[in-house]
Short mmCIF file of C-alpha atoms and ligand atoms in Angstrom, two decimals:
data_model
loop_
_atom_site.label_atom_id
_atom_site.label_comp_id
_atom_site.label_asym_id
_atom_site.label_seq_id
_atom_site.Cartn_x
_atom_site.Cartn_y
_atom_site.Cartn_z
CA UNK A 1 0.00 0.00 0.00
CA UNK A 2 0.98 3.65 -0.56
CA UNK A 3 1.34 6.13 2.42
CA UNK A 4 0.72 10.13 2.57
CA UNK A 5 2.09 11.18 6.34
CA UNK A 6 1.20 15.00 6.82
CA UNK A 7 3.75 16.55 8.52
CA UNK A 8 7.74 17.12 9.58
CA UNK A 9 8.62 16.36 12.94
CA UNK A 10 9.91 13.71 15.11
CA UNK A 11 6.68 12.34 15.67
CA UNK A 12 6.35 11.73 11.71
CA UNK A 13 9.23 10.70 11.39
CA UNK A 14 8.57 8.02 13.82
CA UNK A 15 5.58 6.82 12.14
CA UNK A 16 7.34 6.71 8.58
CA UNK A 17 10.23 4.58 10.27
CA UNK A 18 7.26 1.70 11.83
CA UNK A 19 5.00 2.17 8.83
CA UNK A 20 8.13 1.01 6.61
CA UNK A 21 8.22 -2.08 8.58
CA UNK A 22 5.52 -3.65 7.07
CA UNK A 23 5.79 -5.71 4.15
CA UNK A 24 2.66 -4.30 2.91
CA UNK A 25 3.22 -1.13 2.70
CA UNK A 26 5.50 -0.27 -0.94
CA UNK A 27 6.10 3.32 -0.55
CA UNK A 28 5.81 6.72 1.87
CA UNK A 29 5.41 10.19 1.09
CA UNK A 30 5.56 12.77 3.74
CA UNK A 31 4.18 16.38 3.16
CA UNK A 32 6.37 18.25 3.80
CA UNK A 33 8.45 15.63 5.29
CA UNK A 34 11.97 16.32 6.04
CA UNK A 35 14.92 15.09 3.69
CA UNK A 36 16.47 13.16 6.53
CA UNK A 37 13.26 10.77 7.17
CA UNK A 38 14.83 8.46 4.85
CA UNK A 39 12.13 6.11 4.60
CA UNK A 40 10.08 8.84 2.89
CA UNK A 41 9.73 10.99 0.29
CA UNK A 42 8.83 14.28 0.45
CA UNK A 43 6.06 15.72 -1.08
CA UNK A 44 6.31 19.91 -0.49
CA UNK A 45 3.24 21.41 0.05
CA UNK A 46 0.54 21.99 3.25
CA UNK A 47 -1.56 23.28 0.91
CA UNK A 48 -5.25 20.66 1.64
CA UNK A 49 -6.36 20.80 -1.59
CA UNK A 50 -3.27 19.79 -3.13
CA UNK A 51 -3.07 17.24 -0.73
CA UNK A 52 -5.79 15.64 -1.69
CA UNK A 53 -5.09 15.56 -5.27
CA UNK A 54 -1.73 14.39 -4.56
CA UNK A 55 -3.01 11.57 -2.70
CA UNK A 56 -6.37 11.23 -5.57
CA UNK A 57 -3.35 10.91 -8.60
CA UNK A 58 -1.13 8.56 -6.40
CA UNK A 59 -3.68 6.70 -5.45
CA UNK A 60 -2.90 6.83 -1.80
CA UNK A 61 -4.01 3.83 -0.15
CA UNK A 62 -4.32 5.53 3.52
CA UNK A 63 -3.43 9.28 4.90
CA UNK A 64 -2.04 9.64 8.22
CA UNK A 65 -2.25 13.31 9.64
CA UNK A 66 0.45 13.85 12.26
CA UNK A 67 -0.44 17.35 13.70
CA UNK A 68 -3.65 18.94 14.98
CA UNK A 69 -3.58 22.25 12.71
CA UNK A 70 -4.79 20.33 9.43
CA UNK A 71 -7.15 18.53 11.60
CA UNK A 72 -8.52 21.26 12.89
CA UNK A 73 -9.00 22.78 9.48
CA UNK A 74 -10.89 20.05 8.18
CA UNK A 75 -8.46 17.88 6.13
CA UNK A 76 -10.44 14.73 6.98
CA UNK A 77 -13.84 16.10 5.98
CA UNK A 78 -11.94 17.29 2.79
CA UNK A 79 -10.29 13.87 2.14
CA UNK A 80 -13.78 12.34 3.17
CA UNK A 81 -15.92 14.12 0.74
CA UNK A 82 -13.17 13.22 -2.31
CA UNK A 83 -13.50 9.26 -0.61
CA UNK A 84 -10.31 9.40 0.06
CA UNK A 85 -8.81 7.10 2.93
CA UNK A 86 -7.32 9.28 5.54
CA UNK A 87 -6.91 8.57 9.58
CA UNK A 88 -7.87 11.20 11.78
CA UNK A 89 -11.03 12.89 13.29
CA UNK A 90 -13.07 15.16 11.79
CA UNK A 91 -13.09 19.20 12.21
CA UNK A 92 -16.03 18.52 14.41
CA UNK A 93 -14.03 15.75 16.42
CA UNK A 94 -11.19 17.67 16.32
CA UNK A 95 -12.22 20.73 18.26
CA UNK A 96 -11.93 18.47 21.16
CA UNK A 97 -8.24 19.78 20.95
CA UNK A 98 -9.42 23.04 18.99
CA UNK A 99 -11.23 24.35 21.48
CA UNK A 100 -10.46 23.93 25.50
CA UNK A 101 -13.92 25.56 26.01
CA UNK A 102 -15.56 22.40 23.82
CA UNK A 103 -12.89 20.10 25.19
CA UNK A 104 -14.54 21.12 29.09
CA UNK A 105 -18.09 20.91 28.22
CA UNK A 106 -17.51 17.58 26.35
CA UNK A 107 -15.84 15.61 29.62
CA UNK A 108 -18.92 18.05 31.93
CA UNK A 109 -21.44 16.00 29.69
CA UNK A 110 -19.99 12.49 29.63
CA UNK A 111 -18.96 12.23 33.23
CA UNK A 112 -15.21 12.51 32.68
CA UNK A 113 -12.75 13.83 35.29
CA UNK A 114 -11.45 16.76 34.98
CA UNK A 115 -10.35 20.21 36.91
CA UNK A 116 -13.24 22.82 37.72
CA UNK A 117 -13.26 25.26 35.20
CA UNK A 118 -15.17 28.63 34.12
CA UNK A 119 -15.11 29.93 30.33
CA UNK A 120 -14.96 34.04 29.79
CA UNK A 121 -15.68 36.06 26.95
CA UNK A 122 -13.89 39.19 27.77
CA UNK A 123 -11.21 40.46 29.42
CA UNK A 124 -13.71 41.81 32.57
CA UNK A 125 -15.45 38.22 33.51
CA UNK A 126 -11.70 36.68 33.13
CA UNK A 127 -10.04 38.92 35.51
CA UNK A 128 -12.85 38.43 38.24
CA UNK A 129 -12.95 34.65 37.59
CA UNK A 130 -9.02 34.38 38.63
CA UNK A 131 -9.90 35.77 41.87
CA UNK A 132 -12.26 33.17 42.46
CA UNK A 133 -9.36 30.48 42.51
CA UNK A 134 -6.93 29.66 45.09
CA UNK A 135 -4.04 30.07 43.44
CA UNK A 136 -1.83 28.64 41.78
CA UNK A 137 -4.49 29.14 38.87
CA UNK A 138 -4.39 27.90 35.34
CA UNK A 139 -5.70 30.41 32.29
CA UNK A 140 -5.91 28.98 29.13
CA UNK A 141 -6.18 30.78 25.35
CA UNK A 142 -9.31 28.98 23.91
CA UNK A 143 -8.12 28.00 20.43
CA UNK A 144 -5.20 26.58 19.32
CA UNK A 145 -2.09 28.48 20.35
CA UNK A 146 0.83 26.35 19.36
CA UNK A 147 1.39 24.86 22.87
CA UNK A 148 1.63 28.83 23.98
CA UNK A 149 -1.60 29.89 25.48
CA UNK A 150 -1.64 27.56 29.33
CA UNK A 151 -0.01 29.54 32.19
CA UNK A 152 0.31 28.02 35.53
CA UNK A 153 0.20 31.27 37.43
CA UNK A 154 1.48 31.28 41.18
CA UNK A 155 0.70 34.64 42.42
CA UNK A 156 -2.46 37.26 41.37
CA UNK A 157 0.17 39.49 39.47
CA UNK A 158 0.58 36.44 37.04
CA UNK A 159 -2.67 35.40 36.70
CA UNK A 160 -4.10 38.71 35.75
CA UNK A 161 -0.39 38.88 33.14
CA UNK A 162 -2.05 35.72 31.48
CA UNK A 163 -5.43 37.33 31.27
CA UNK A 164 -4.43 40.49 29.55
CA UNK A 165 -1.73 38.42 27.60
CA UNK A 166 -4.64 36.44 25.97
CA UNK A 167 -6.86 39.54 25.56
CA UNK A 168 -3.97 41.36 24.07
CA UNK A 169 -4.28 39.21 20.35
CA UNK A 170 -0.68 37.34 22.15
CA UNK A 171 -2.55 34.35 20.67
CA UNK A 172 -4.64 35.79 17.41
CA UNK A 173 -7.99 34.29 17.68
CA UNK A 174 -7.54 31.68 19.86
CA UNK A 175 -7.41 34.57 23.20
CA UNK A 176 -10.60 35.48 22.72
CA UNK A 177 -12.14 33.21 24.76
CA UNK A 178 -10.71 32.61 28.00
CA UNK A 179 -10.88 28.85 30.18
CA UNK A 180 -10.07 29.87 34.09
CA UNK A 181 -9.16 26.36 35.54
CA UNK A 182 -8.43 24.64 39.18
CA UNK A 183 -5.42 24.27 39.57
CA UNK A 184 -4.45 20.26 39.70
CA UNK A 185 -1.71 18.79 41.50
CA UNK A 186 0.11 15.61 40.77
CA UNK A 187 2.03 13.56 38.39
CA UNK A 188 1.45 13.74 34.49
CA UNK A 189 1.34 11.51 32.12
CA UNK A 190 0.32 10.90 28.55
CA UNK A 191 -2.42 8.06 27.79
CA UNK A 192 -2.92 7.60 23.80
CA UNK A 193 -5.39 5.28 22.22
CA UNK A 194 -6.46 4.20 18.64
CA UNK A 195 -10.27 4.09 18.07
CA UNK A 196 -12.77 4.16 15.07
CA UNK A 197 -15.63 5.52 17.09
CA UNK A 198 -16.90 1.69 17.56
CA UNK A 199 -14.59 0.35 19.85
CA UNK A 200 -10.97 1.66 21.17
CA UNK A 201 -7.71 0.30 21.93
CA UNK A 202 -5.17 2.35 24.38
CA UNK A 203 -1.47 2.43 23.41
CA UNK A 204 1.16 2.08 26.08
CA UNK A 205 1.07 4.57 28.86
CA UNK A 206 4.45 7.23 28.35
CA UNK A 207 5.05 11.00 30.16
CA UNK A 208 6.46 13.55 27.97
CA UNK A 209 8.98 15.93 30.06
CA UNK A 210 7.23 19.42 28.88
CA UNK A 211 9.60 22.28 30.70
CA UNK A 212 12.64 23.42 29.47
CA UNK A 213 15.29 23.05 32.46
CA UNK A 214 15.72 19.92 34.28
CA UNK A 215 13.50 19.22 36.93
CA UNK A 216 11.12 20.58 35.77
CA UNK A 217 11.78 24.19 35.81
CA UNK A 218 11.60 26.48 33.14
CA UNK A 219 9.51 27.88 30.01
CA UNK A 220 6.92 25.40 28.79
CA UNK A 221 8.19 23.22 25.58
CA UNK A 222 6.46 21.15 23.01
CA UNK A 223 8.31 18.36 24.97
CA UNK A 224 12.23 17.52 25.63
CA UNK A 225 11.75 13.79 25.95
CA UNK A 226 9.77 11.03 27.19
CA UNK A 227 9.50 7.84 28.15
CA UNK A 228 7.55 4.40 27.93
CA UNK A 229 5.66 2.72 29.77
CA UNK A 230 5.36 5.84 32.46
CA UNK A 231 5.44 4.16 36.05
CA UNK A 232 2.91 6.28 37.27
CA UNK A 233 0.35 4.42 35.68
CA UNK A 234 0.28 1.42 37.82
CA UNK A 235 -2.31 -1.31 37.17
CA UNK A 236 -4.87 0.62 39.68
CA UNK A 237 -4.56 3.75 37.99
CA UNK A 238 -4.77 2.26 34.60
CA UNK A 239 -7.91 0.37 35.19
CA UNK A 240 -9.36 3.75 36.73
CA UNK A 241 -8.12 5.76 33.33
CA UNK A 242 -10.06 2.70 31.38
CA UNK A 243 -13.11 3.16 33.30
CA UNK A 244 -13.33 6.62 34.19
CA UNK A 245 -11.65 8.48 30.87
CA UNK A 246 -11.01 5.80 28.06
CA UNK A 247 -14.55 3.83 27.86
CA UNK A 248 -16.77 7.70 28.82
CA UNK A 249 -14.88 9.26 26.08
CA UNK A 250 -15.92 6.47 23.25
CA UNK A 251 -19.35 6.53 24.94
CA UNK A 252 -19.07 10.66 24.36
CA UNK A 253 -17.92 10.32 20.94
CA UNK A 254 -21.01 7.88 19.74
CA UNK A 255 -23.69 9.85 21.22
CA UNK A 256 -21.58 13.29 19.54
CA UNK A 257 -21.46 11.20 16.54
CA UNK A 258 -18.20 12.11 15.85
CA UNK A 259 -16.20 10.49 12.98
CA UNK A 260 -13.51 9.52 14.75
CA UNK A 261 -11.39 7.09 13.51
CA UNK A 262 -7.76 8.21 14.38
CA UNK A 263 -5.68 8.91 17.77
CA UNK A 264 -7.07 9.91 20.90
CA UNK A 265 -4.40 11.60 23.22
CA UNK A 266 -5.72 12.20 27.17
CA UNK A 267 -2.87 14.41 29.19
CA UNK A 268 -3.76 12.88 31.97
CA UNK A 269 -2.52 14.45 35.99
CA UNK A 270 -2.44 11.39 38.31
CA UNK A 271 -3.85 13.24 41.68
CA UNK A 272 -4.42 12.24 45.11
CA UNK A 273 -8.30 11.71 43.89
CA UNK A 274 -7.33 9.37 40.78
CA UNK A 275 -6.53 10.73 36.84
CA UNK A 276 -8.16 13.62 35.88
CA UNK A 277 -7.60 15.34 32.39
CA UNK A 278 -5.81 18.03 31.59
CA UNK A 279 -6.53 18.20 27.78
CA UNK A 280 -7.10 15.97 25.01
CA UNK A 281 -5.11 15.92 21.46
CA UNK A 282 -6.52 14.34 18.33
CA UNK A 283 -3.30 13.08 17.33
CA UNK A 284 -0.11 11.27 18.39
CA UNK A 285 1.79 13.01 21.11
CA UNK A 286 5.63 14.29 20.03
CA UNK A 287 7.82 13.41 21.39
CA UNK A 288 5.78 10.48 22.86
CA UNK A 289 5.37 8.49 20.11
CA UNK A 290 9.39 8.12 19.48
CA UNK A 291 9.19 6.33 22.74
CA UNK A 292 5.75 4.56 22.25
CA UNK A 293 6.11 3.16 18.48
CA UNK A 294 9.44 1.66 18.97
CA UNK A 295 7.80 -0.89 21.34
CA UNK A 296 5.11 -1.73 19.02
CA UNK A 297 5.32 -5.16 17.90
CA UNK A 298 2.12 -5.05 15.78
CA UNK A 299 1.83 -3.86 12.16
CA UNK A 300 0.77 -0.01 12.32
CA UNK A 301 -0.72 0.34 8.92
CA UNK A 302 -2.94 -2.39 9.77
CA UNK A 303 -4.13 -1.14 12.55
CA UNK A 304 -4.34 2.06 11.21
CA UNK A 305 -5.92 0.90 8.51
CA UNK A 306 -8.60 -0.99 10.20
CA UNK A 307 -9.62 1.83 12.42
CA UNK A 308 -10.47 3.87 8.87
CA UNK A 309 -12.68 1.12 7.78
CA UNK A 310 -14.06 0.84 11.12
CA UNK A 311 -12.83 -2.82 11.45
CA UNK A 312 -10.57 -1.73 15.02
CA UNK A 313 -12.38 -4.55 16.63
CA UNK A 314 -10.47 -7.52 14.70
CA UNK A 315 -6.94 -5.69 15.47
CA UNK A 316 -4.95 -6.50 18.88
CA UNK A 317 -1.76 -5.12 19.50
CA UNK A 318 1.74 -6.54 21.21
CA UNK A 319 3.78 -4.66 22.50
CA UNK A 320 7.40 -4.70 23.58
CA UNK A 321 8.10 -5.01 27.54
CA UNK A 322 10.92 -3.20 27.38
CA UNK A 323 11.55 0.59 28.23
CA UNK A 324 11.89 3.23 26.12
CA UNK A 325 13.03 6.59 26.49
CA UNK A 326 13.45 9.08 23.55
CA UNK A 327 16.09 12.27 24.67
CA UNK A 328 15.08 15.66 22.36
CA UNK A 329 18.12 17.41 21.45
CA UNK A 330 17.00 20.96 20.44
CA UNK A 331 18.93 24.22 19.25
CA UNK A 332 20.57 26.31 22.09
CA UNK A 333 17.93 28.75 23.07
CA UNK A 334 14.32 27.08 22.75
CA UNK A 335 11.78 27.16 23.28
CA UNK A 336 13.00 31.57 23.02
CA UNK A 337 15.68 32.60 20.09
CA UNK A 338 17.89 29.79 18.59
CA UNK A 339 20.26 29.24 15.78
CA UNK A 340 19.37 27.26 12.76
CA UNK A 341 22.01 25.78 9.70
CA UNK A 342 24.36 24.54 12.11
CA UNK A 343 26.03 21.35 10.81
CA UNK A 344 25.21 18.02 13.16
CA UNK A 345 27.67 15.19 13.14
CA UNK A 346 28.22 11.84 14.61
CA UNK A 347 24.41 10.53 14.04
CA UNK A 348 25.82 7.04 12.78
CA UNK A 349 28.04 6.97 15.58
CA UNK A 350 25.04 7.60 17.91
CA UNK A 351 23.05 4.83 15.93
CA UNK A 352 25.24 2.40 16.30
CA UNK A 353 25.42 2.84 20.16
CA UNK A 354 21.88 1.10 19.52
CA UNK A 355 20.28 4.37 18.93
CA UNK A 356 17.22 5.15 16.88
CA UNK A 357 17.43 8.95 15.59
CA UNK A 358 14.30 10.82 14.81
CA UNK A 359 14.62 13.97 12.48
CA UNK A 360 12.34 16.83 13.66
CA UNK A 361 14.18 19.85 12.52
CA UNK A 362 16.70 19.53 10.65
CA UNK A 363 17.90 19.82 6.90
CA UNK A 364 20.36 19.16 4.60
CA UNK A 365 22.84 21.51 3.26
CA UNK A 366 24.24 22.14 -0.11
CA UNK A 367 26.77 19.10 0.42
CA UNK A 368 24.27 17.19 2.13
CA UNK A 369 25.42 17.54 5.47
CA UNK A 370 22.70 17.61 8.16
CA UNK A 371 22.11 20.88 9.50
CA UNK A 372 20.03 22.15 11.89
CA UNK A 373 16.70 24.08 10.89
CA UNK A 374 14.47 24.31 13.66
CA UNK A 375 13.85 24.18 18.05
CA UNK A 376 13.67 20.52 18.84
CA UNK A 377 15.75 18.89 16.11
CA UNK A 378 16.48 15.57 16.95
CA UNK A 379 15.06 12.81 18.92
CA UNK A 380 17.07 10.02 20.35
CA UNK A 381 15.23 6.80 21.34
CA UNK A 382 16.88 3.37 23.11
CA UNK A 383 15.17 0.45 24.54
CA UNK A 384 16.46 -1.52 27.44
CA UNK A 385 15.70 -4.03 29.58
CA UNK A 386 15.35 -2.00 32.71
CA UNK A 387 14.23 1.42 33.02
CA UNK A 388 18.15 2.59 33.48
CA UNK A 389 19.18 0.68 30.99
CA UNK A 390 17.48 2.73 28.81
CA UNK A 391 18.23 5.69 30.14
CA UNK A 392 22.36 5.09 29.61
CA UNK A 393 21.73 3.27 26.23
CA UNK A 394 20.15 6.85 24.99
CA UNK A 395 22.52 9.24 26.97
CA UNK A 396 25.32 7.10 25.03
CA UNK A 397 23.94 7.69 21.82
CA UNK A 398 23.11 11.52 22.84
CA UNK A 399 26.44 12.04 24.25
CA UNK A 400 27.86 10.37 20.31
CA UNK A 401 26.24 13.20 18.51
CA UNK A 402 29.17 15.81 17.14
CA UNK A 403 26.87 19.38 17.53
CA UNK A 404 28.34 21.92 20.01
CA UNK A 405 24.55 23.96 20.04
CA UNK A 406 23.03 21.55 21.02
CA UNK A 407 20.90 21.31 24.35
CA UNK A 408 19.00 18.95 26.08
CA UNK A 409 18.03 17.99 29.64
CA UNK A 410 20.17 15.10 30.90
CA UNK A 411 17.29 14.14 33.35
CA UNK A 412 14.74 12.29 31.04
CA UNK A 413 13.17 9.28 32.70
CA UNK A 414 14.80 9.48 35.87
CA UNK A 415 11.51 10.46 37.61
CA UNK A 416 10.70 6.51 36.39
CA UNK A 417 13.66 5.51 38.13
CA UNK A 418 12.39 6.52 41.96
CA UNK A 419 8.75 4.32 41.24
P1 AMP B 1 -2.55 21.80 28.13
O1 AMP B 1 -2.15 22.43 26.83
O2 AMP B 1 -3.95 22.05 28.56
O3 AMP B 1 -2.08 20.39 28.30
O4 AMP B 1 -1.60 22.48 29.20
C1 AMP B 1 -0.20 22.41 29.08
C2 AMP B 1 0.40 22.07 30.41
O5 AMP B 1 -0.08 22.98 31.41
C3 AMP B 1 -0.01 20.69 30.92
O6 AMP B 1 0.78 19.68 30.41
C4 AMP B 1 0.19 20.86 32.41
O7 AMP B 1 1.55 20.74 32.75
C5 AMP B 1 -0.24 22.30 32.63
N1 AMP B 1 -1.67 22.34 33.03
C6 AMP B 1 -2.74 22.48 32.22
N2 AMP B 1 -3.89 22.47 32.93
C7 AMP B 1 -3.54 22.31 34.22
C8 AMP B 1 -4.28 22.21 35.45
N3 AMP B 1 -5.60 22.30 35.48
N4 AMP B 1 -3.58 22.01 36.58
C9 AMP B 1 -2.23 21.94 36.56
N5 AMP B 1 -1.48 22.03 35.45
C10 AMP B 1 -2.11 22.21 34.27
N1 LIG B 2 4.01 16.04 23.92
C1 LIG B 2 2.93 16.92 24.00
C2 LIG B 2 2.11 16.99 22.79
O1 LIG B 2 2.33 16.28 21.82
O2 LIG B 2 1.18 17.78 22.77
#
């Protein structure tokens, strides 16, 4: 079969590397891809409609959209109305990561646990809501804000900075609607499942690391590593996330009738009073899914392609037992100001400490070397036996890669370690 994979990062990347496992599938094309995802070729446009007559004249065999900004402009009711194959939720669907405001009232009417929330219009309501909270309070842009718009504010000075921040157009559209939130304290972690709207099936738990500075310190990130499985889920907690988040949410999508036939992803905070969740994504988490995929035993076009003919109930899935953790090397300077073009060296040396190397942003330059050409640029995955195994088995391969602007946090996983 032929594959279209929308999108550049890591987490494409990752899926074009399983997806070229399987001896059915002949050929990927990624749009816009990346030149380094070797098992792909890229296709350069974002353009929809040219999308979908790339994949109508190439007779694409199945789409897989890798980030929420086409799904959230429709691509699958595009691709649907041409009867084209294509994984993913619909726009409708797809608000549930669109739109915190729908997200809330979604879990509110299906019963799913979540923080106490109130939605604001203007910047008036907003600022009076904060007060409301004990702090530390969470305000959140509506829309989609490119992982921007959630500040965790500690004192009332902050709070009402994120309110006028989001009021200001910080955030275009997406700050014109304002979600005030509890709140929640606790461990994270990221639970990601495959359904077709029928019936779903979770993936292995993993926990992205989302600040900056180790420890968890710093500016927010789209996510410096992560790790699988993520011991905070322990068999209790899982069989409350089944029962409490994973089963509600398919019940909420049937009586929605959403098409849904793609990835569900539940950021999930572990607290004293069981999961709760923080947000839902429509699509694979990145960097989770360099940790989450390598473990996959099963063949991912199948599944995938049996949750887009709404067949998920004949597919089961093995997995791996061993850990993964995937390290993010990204430029000196993000998630602020960062170089790009600078030449990276040393990634065969790092895959032959038993490393797999995801390409998120980089590029090649005019002799081919691999350059750098964007904030997180590489992710660095190794499986071990034990949880520390892991953890050396990737810092080895890190430590192999030849690129002096290069930073990443040297504490992925180890959280894992103490469970
Ligand atoms: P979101 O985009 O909603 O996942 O928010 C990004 C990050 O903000 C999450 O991964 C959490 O670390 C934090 N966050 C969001 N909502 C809350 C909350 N209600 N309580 C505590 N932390 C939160
Ligand atoms: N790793 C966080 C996300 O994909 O949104």
């Amino acid at each position: 079969m032929k594959i279209l994979i929308i999108g550049s990062g890591g987490r494409e990347h990752a899926l074009a590397w399983k997806l070229a496992q399987s001896p059915r599938v002949e050929k990927i094309y990624c749009a816009p891809g990346n030149p380094n995802i070797r098992e792909a070729e890229c296709i350069d446009t974002d353009n929809l409609e040219e999308l979908a007559d790339f994949a109508a004249v190439h007779q694409i065999d199945l789409t897989v959209v890798g980030p929420e900004a086409p799904l959230c402009e429709g691509i699958v009711d595009l691709f649907k109305d041409r009867e084209l194959p294509i994984f993913g939720p619909d726009s409708k669907a797809a608000l549930l990561e669109g739109s915190k405001n729908f997200a809330k009232e979604f879990m509110l009417r299906h019963g799913i646990p979540t923080a106490s929330y109130t939605c604001c219009h203007n910047r008036k309501d907003a600022l009076r809501e904060v007060q409301r909270y004990p702090l530390p309070v969470v305000i959140k842009a509506d829309g989609l804000a490119a992982g921007k718009g959630v500040s965790v504010a500690t004192t009332a000075a902050e709070a009402e900075e994120a309110v006028n921040a989001c009021f200001s157009g910080e955030f275009g559209s997406a700050g014109e609607t304002v979600v005030v939130e509890e709140c929640l304290i606790g461990e994270e972690a990221s639970i990601i499942a495959l359904t077709d709207g029928r019936s779903i099936i979770p993936l292995v738990s993993s926990q992205d690391h989302k600040r900056a500075g180790e420890n968890d310190t710093g500016p927010n990130t789209g996510g410096m590593g992560a790790y699988s499985p993520a011991p905070v889920v322990n068999s209790g907690i899982w069989n409350r996330v089944e029962k409490e988040i994973i089963q509600p949410f398919l019940m909420g999508c049937q009586e929605e009738h959403f098409d849904y036939r793609g990835i569900i992803y539940a950021g999930v905070m572990i607290t004293e009073n069981g999961p709760k969740v923080l947000e839902f994504n429509v699509r694979f988490g990145d960097p989770e899914t360099q940790a989450i995929l390598p473990r996959l035993k099963s063949d991912l076009s199948e599944a995938m392609q049996a949750a887009v003919e709404q067949r998920l109930h004949e597919i089961s899935l093995e997995w791996d037992n061993r850990h993964a953790v995937c390290v993010v090397l990204a430029a000196d300077g993000y998630p602020g100001k960062y170089q790009k073009g600078e030449v990276i060296k040393g990634l065969e040396k790092a895959e032959n400490a038993g490393a797999l190397i995801f390409h998120a942003g980089t590029g090649k330059d005019s002799q081919g070397q691999v350059i750098s050409n964007g904030g997180r640029v590489l992710g660095i995955t190794a499986l071990g036996e034990t949880l520390p195994e892991a953890i050396e088995k990737a810092y080895t391969a890190v430590n192999a890669v030849d690129w002096p602007g290069a930073y990443f946090r040297r504490d992925i996983a180890r959280r894992g370690c103490d469970q």
